[in-house]
Tab-separated table of C-alpha atoms in Angstrom:
chain	number	residue	atom	x	y	z
A	47	MET	CA	134.688	98.857	71.316
A	48	GLU	CA	138.258	100.124	71.315
A	49	VAL	CA	140.642	98.999	74.073
A	50	LEU	CA	143.553	101.256	75.094
A	51	ASN	CA	146.769	100.753	76.999
A	52	GLN	CA	148.281	103.341	79.330
A	53	ASN	CA	150.162	105.412	76.755
A	54	GLN	CA	147.268	105.366	74.295
A	55	MET	CA	144.910	106.719	76.955
A	56	TYR	CA	147.381	109.470	77.774
A	57	GLN	CA	147.599	110.340	74.068
A	58	ALA	CA	143.814	110.500	73.734
A	59	ASP	CA	143.620	112.763	76.805
A	60	GLN	CA	146.401	114.974	75.501
A	61	MET	CA	144.831	115.396	72.078
A	62	THR	CA	141.452	116.168	73.624
A	63	ILE	CA	142.936	118.855	75.861
A	64	GLU	CA	145.687	120.387	73.716
A	65	THR	CA	144.414	119.942	70.153
A	66	LEU	CA	140.630	119.969	70.519
A	67	GLY	CA	140.614	122.445	73.372
A	68	ILE	CA	138.475	120.600	75.910
A	69	PRO	CA	139.973	121.451	79.321
A	70	GLY	CA	141.118	118.691	81.631
A	71	GLU	CA	138.898	120.142	84.357
A	72	THR	CA	135.878	119.603	82.085
A	73	LEU	CA	136.808	115.973	81.394
A	74	MET	CA	137.221	115.389	85.127
A	75	GLU	CA	133.832	116.934	85.848
A	76	ASN	CA	132.278	114.797	83.119
A	77	ALA	CA	133.848	111.645	84.569
A	78	GLY	CA	132.612	112.407	88.060
A	79	GLN	CA	129.128	113.279	86.848
A	80	ALA	CA	128.852	110.107	84.738
A	81	ILE	CA	129.923	107.854	87.615
A	82	VAL	CA	127.625	109.592	90.115
A	83	SER	CA	124.715	109.020	87.728
A	84	GLU	CA	125.485	105.287	87.794
A	85	ILE	CA	125.930	105.191	91.580
A	86	ALA	CA	122.578	106.938	92.016
A	87	LYS	CA	120.898	104.182	90.013
A	88	ASN	CA	122.157	101.526	92.426
A	89	TRP	CA	122.130	103.119	95.888
A	90	GLY	CA	119.793	105.481	97.734
A	91	ILE	CA	120.741	108.690	99.556
A	92	SER	CA	120.792	106.958	102.952
A	93	THR	CA	123.842	104.967	101.824
A	94	GLN	CA	127.031	105.612	103.816
A	95	ILE	CA	129.692	106.304	101.173
A	96	VAL	CA	133.435	106.668	101.687
A	97	VAL	CA	135.410	108.145	98.793
A	98	LEU	CA	139.147	107.385	98.839
A	99	ALA	CA	141.081	109.889	96.723
A	100	GLY	CA	144.734	109.804	95.776
A	101	THR	CA	146.725	112.220	93.667
A	102	GLY	CA	146.400	112.719	89.925
A	103	ASN	CA	143.379	112.431	87.687
A	104	ASN	CA	141.968	109.391	89.477
A	105	GLY	CA	141.899	111.242	92.776
A	106	GLY	CA	140.443	114.298	91.032
A	107	ASP	CA	137.603	112.143	89.697
A	108	GLY	CA	137.004	111.009	93.273
A	109	ILE	CA	136.800	114.592	94.516
A	110	VAL	CA	134.187	115.410	91.873
A	111	ILE	CA	132.241	112.268	92.770
A	112	ALA	CA	132.209	113.220	96.464
A	113	ARG	CA	131.013	116.776	95.733
A	114	ARG	CA	128.268	115.700	93.377
A	115	LEU	CA	127.044	112.983	95.736
A	116	LEU	CA	126.925	115.512	98.586
A	117	ASN	CA	124.988	117.880	96.322
A	118	LEU	CA	122.414	115.106	95.885
A	119	GLY	CA	122.082	114.613	99.631
A	120	TYR	CA	124.159	111.450	100.062
A	121	GLN	CA	126.086	110.784	103.279
A	122	VAL	CA	129.652	111.022	102.032
A	123	GLN	CA	133.109	111.193	103.570
A	124	LEU	CA	135.913	112.295	101.253
A	125	TRP	CA	139.219	110.915	102.506
A	126	LEU	CA	142.241	112.525	100.860
A	127	ILE	CA	145.237	110.222	101.221
A	128	PRO	CA	148.088	112.524	100.117
A	129	PRO	CA	148.692	115.953	101.669
A	130	GLU	CA	146.667	118.656	99.915
A	131	GLU	CA	149.803	120.356	98.604
A	132	LYS	CA	150.521	117.278	96.484
A	133	VAL	CA	147.208	117.574	94.612
A	134	ARG	CA	147.903	119.321	91.291
A	135	ASP	CA	146.519	120.428	87.953
A	136	ALA	CA	142.843	119.657	87.270
A	137	ALA	CA	142.502	117.732	90.536
A	138	LYS	CA	143.677	120.805	92.472
A	139	VAL	CA	141.061	122.936	90.712
A	140	HIS	CA	138.325	120.540	91.786
A	141	LEU	CA	139.662	120.296	95.338
A	142	GLU	CA	139.468	124.086	95.602
A	143	LEU	CA	135.922	123.968	94.231
A	144	TYR	CA	135.084	121.302	96.824
A	145	HIS	CA	136.366	123.570	99.582
A	146	ARG	CA	134.295	126.497	98.270
A	147	HIS	CA	131.226	124.320	98.744
A	148	GLN	CA	132.311	124.102	102.389
A	149	TYR	CA	132.216	120.329	102.385
A	150	PRO	CA	134.606	118.612	104.843
A	151	VAL	CA	137.764	116.823	103.751
A	152	PHE	CA	139.064	114.006	105.929
A	153	HIS	CA	142.842	113.612	105.844
A	154	TYR	CA	144.605	110.294	106.059
A	155	GLY	CA	145.149	108.878	109.531
A	156	GLU	CA	144.233	105.898	111.682
A	157	GLU	CA	140.649	107.197	111.796
A	158	LEU	CA	140.271	106.131	108.164
A	159	TYR	CA	140.150	102.420	108.922
A	160	PRO	CA	137.030	102.414	111.122
A	161	ALA	CA	135.352	104.581	108.459
A	162	ILE	CA	136.142	101.961	105.825
A	163	GLN	CA	134.654	99.189	107.947
A	164	GLN	CA	131.471	101.203	108.603
A	165	ALA	CA	130.855	102.186	104.989
A	166	ASP	CA	128.094	100.749	102.805
A	167	VAL	CA	129.883	101.765	99.600
A	168	ILE	CA	133.546	102.579	99.054
A	169	VAL	CA	134.590	104.571	95.985
A	170	ASP	CA	138.146	103.658	95.045
A	171	ALA	CA	139.804	106.671	93.414
A	172	LEU	CA	143.247	106.018	94.852
A	173	LEU	CA	145.466	105.092	91.907
A	174	GLY	CA	144.809	105.248	88.189
A	175	ILE	CA	146.377	103.872	85.041
A	176	GLY	CA	149.823	105.190	85.987
A	177	MET	CA	150.173	102.502	88.636
A	178	ALA	CA	153.377	100.444	88.302
A	179	GLY	CA	155.124	98.061	90.665
A	180	GLU	CA	153.914	97.092	94.105
A	181	LEU	CA	151.758	99.207	96.387
A	182	ARG	CA	153.633	101.314	98.915
A	183	PRO	CA	152.452	102.496	102.335
A	184	PRO	CA	149.855	103.630	103.160
A	185	TYR	CA	148.140	102.374	99.997
A	186	ASP	CA	148.972	98.729	100.682
A	187	ARG	CA	147.203	98.808	104.039
A	188	ILE	CA	144.282	100.830	102.700
A	189	VAL	CA	143.711	98.305	99.901
A	190	GLN	CA	143.888	95.442	102.379
A	191	GLU	CA	141.288	97.118	104.617
A	192	VAL	CA	138.999	97.803	101.642
A	193	ASN	CA	139.148	94.178	100.553
A	194	GLN	CA	138.358	92.988	104.067
A	195	SER	CA	135.368	95.295	104.481
A	196	LYS	CA	131.767	94.272	103.836
A	197	ALA	CA	131.129	97.359	101.694
A	198	LYS	CA	130.376	97.314	98.002
A	199	VAL	CA	133.428	98.647	96.189
A	200	VAL	CA	133.243	100.941	93.181
A	201	SER	CA	136.530	101.565	91.370
A	202	VAL	CA	137.065	104.626	89.217
A	203	ASP	CA	138.537	103.747	85.801
A	204	ILE	CA	140.681	100.877	87.124
A	205	PRO	CA	140.961	99.057	90.465
A	206	SER	CA	143.834	100.582	92.442
A	207	GLY	CA	146.894	98.364	92.228
A	208	VAL	CA	146.033	96.901	88.823
A	209	ASN	CA	148.357	97.802	85.958
A	210	ALA	CA	146.511	99.077	82.883
A	211	GLU	CA	148.396	96.744	80.544
A	212	GLN	CA	149.492	93.647	82.440
A	213	ALA	CA	147.742	90.479	83.574
A	214	THR	CA	149.774	90.007	86.750
A	215	VAL	CA	148.666	91.589	90.036
A	216	SER	CA	150.561	91.693	93.318
A	217	GLN	CA	147.966	93.474	95.456
A	218	ALA	CA	144.923	95.447	94.334
A	219	VAL	CA	141.407	96.505	95.195
A	220	ARG	CA	138.834	93.830	94.402
A	221	ALA	CA	136.011	95.912	92.988
A	222	ASP	CA	132.384	94.899	92.710
A	223	ILE	CA	132.024	97.277	89.779
A	224	THR	CA	134.505	99.386	87.829
A	225	TYR	CA	133.349	102.427	85.914
A	226	THR	CA	136.089	102.772	83.341
A	227	VAL	CA	136.546	106.149	81.669
A	228	GLN	CA	135.747	106.383	77.934
A	229	TYR	CA	137.673	103.259	76.881
A	230	PRO	CA	138.277	99.926	78.656
A	231	LYS	CA	141.901	99.321	79.505
A	232	GLN	CA	143.855	96.316	78.273
A	233	SER	CA	144.153	94.566	81.655
A	234	ALA	CA	140.353	94.396	81.910
A	235	PHE	CA	140.585	91.449	79.501
A	236	LEU	CA	143.719	89.767	80.878
A	237	TYR	CA	143.428	87.312	83.747
A	238	PRO	CA	144.023	87.339	86.656
A	239	ALA	CA	143.917	91.159	86.479
A	240	ALA	CA	140.447	91.113	84.900
A	241	SER	CA	138.999	89.390	87.979
A	242	TYR	CA	139.743	92.487	90.084
A	243	TYR	CA	137.448	94.693	87.989
A	244	GLY	CA	134.194	93.036	89.018
A	245	MET	CA	131.491	94.167	86.600
A	246	LEU	CA	132.994	96.482	83.984
A	247	GLN	CA	131.018	99.438	82.674
A	248	VAL	CA	132.308	102.139	80.342
A	249	VAL	CA	131.241	105.747	81.012
A	250	ASP	CA	131.399	108.430	78.337
A	251	ILE	CA	133.209	111.606	79.437
A	252	GLY	CA	133.238	113.408	76.098
A	253	ILE	CA	136.561	112.349	74.564
A	254	PRO	CA	135.895	112.506	70.798
A	255	PRO	CA	136.478	109.298	68.790
A	256	GLN	CA	138.975	110.974	66.434
A	257	THR	CA	141.479	111.166	69.299
A	258	THR	CA	142.359	107.512	68.713
A	259	ASP	CA	142.583	107.666	64.915
A	260	SER	CA	146.385	108.045	64.878
A	261	LEU	CA	147.148	105.384	67.489
A	262	GLU	CA	149.301	102.404	66.529
A	263	TYR	CA	148.337	98.802	67.276
A	264	ARG	CA	144.670	99.494	67.845
A	265	LYS	CA	142.701	96.812	69.682
A	266	TYR	CA	138.964	96.198	69.850
A	267	THR	CA	136.463	94.056	71.681
A	268	TRP	CA	133.430	92.622	69.974
A	269	GLY	CA	130.002	93.198	71.419
A	270	GLU	CA	126.511	92.747	70.067
A	271	LYS	CA	126.792	95.882	67.907
A	272	GLU	CA	129.931	94.610	66.191
A	273	TYR	CA	128.459	91.151	65.767
A	274	GLN	CA	125.281	92.514	64.182
A	275	SER	CA	127.359	94.506	61.688
A	276	THR	CA	128.832	91.266	60.276
A	277	LYS	CA	125.532	89.572	59.588
A	278	VAL	CA	124.720	89.215	55.909
A	279	GLU	CA	121.212	89.990	54.758
A	280	ARG	CA	119.758	86.821	53.291
A	281	SER	CA	117.482	86.619	50.303
A	282	PRO	CA	113.988	85.235	51.041
A	283	ASN	CA	114.685	82.813	48.178
A	284	SER	CA	117.914	81.468	49.727
A	285	HIS	CA	118.439	77.981	51.136
A	286	LYS	CA	121.022	76.245	53.295
A	287	GLY	CA	123.279	75.520	50.348
A	288	SER	CA	123.562	79.192	49.463
A	289	ASN	CA	124.527	80.449	52.935
A	290	GLY	CA	127.942	78.946	53.497
A	291	LYS	CA	129.265	75.371	53.619
A	292	GLY	CA	131.705	74.438	56.371
A	293	LEU	CA	133.470	71.369	57.709
A	294	ILE	CA	134.627	70.588	61.254
A	295	ILE	CA	137.279	67.882	61.675
A	296	GLY	CA	137.659	66.697	65.251
A	297	GLY	CA	136.890	64.274	68.003
A	298	SER	CA	138.374	61.047	69.373
A	299	SER	CA	137.401	58.299	71.781
A	300	TYR	CA	137.965	60.315	74.935
A	301	MET	CA	137.226	63.826	73.629
A	302	ILE	CA	133.713	64.023	72.279
A	303	GLY	CA	132.514	67.290	73.796
A	304	ALA	CA	134.928	69.706	72.085
A	305	PRO	CA	133.948	69.011	68.454
A	306	VAL	CA	130.252	68.859	69.400
A	307	LEU	CA	130.461	72.276	71.082
A	308	ALA	CA	132.243	73.637	68.005
A	309	ALA	CA	129.479	72.280	65.787
A	310	GLN	CA	126.779	73.808	67.977
A	311	ALA	CA	128.543	77.182	67.906
A	312	CYS	CA	128.927	77.039	64.137
A	313	ILE	CA	125.230	76.275	63.690
A	314	ALA	CA	124.261	79.051	66.099
A	315	SER	CA	126.379	81.542	64.131
A	316	GLY	CA	124.142	81.023	61.101
A	317	ILE	CA	126.075	78.759	58.736
A	318	GLY	CA	123.944	77.365	55.943
A	319	LEU	CA	125.281	73.823	55.769
A	320	LEU	CA	127.661	72.229	58.282
A	321	SER	CA	129.384	68.905	57.756
A	322	CYS	CA	131.307	67.107	60.494
A	323	ALA	CA	134.167	64.642	60.145
A	324	PHE	CA	134.181	62.783	63.465
A	325	PRO	CA	135.231	59.204	64.315
A	326	ASN	CA	132.370	56.895	63.445
A	327	HIS	CA	131.945	55.480	66.944
A	328	ILE	CA	131.072	58.901	68.424
A	329	LEU	CA	128.520	59.790	65.750
A	330	PRO	CA	125.485	58.508	67.703
A	331	ILE	CA	126.303	60.983	70.496
A	332	ALA	CA	127.255	63.866	68.209
A	333	ALA	CA	124.177	63.482	66.012
A	334	GLN	CA	121.919	63.946	69.027
A	335	LYS	CA	123.668	67.197	69.989
A	336	ALA	CA	124.068	68.754	66.523
A	337	THR	CA	120.947	67.635	64.714
A	338	GLU	CA	121.275	70.214	61.902
A	339	ALA	CA	124.718	68.930	60.830
A	340	THR	CA	125.543	66.213	58.343
A	341	PHE	CA	128.333	63.696	59.026
A	342	LEU	CA	130.987	62.417	56.636
A	343	PRO	CA	132.232	58.815	56.608
A	344	CYS	CA	135.872	58.788	57.763
A	345	ARG	CA	138.679	56.300	58.254
A	346	GLU	CA	139.740	55.826	61.847
A	347	GLN	CA	142.226	53.764	63.821
A	348	ASP	CA	142.210	53.085	67.560
A	349	GLY	CA	139.490	55.704	68.025
A	350	ASN	CA	141.346	58.449	66.101
A	351	LEU	CA	140.719	59.874	62.653
A	352	VAL	CA	143.349	58.926	60.094
A	353	GLN	CA	141.879	60.188	56.820
A	354	VAL	CA	139.237	62.709	55.784
A	355	GLU	CA	138.146	63.345	52.223
A	356	ILE	CA	137.137	67.006	51.996
A	357	PRO	CA	134.306	67.577	49.494
A	358	GLY	CA	135.063	70.177	46.845
A	359	SER	CA	131.932	72.139	47.782
A	360	ILE	CA	133.255	72.914	51.296
A	361	GLN	CA	134.158	76.603	51.616
A	362	VAL	CA	135.809	76.737	55.066
A	363	VAL	CA	137.382	74.138	57.372
A	364	ALA	CA	137.968	74.046	61.138
A	365	ILE	CA	140.267	71.366	62.534
A	366	GLY	CA	141.665	70.300	65.893
A	367	MET	CA	138.888	70.141	68.509
A	368	GLY	CA	139.370	66.923	70.467
A	369	LEU	CA	141.502	65.246	67.790
A	370	GLY	CA	144.275	64.280	70.186
A	371	ARG	CA	147.997	64.677	69.639
A	372	THR	CA	148.888	61.816	67.329
A	373	GLU	CA	150.827	61.288	64.117
A	374	GLN	CA	147.460	60.989	62.387
A	375	THR	CA	146.453	64.449	63.622
A	376	CYS	CA	149.679	65.940	62.292
A	377	GLN	CA	149.053	64.414	58.858
A	378	LEU	CA	145.409	65.550	58.854
A	379	VAL	CA	146.467	69.141	59.532
A	380	LYS	CA	148.966	69.013	56.660
A	381	ASN	CA	146.313	67.624	54.326
A	382	VAL	CA	143.818	70.323	55.270
A	383	LEU	CA	146.343	73.126	54.807
A	384	ALA	CA	147.240	71.703	51.399
A	385	GLN	CA	143.611	72.157	50.277
A	386	ASP	CA	144.122	75.934	50.377
A	387	LYS	CA	140.635	76.655	51.697
A	388	PRO	CA	140.012	79.213	54.473
A	389	THR	CA	140.982	77.249	57.585
A	390	ILE	CA	140.707	77.607	61.374
A	391	ILE	CA	143.446	75.758	63.264
A	392	ASP	CA	142.407	75.082	66.858
A	393	ALA	CA	143.116	72.992	69.951
A	394	ASP	CA	145.244	69.882	69.253
A	395	ALA	CA	145.950	70.975	65.685
A	396	LEU	CA	147.814	74.017	67.024
A	397	PHE	CA	150.377	71.693	68.607
A	398	TYR	CA	151.759	70.837	65.168
A	399	LEU	CA	151.637	74.267	63.620
A	400	ASN	CA	155.264	75.180	64.393
A	401	GLU	CA	156.491	72.623	61.854
A	402	MET	CA	154.063	73.823	59.188
A	403	TRP	CA	154.752	77.550	58.851
A	404	GLY	CA	156.233	76.972	55.402
A	405	ILE	CA	152.937	75.474	54.225
A	406	VAL	CA	150.967	78.300	55.860
A	407	ASP	CA	153.137	80.973	54.248
A	408	ASN	CA	152.529	79.506	50.782
A	409	ARG	CA	148.750	79.417	51.176
A	410	SER	CA	146.643	82.033	49.418
A	411	SER	CA	143.597	81.423	51.634
A	412	VAL	CA	143.113	82.784	55.125
A	413	THR	CA	144.521	80.740	58.018
A	414	VAL	CA	143.291	81.535	61.524
């Protein structure tokens, strides 16, 4: 799944509207409809819902959500935080449509805060991906009241106060669930910002996939679909020796778990034959946890590996998990890189990588 930053999302919106001819009002209606469909799956019509709407597209989504929930018979209060004259563009169109339905709009005032505390569900449509800097009044107090309430909090696209691109957060809504529009935003995967999203769910609003084709620095997350696409179909006549041979080099006296977990993950991924180069004294423990692996005899000193002979049949090597930061580890990493096999450098082995870029640059095999 593709992940966008603020400017990339703006570009996708702009191309959808200006080049492909899908009006912004339609995208806003689609967003509201998609989120209402999800809300209806989780809460019944007796639920007391407060929708908090700011300016811009995020607030416009909130206005659509309030109207559609009211159409379904939900008990909804739409609280508009800015003055109505500050609502513009597609959001203004939907506010006018809301008025034509003769549904009430509650305007910001002290009466908002008791409504927040009495709500069962709060829909946060205050601030969208354009948020930058710290929250200003009255948004800072509103966010504080939302976080102190007992209501379930649903954020639209992004929790208000969270920057779409950055990990750091000063003050923001702590959502129970965030329905993000079309593409997840970068901060949804950067902590501590990611912790404000609650459960993240992407809703499709009809932005065509070709709108991101020309973006630079494209980023993706891997889910089950992407994982399944990498799996190689195996011949019924195959055996473990014909489905990949790997080696994990790791472990020391006080760090046994890391290399064992790496071995278990490697086996679970479907490798045909896994060999492990661990210190001899931890083999009885490791062999019980990774029963499918084979173990190579290795030289060790004071509980640390000092030499590993890599069999010529090995096709890929991973090194570093639990090795410890010793001179022996540094030399082992150099020796592995000199083999010019596809190599994963991890954990303690990364500590020495800065002094080995010349070796890495001269390798023809992949280094991760």
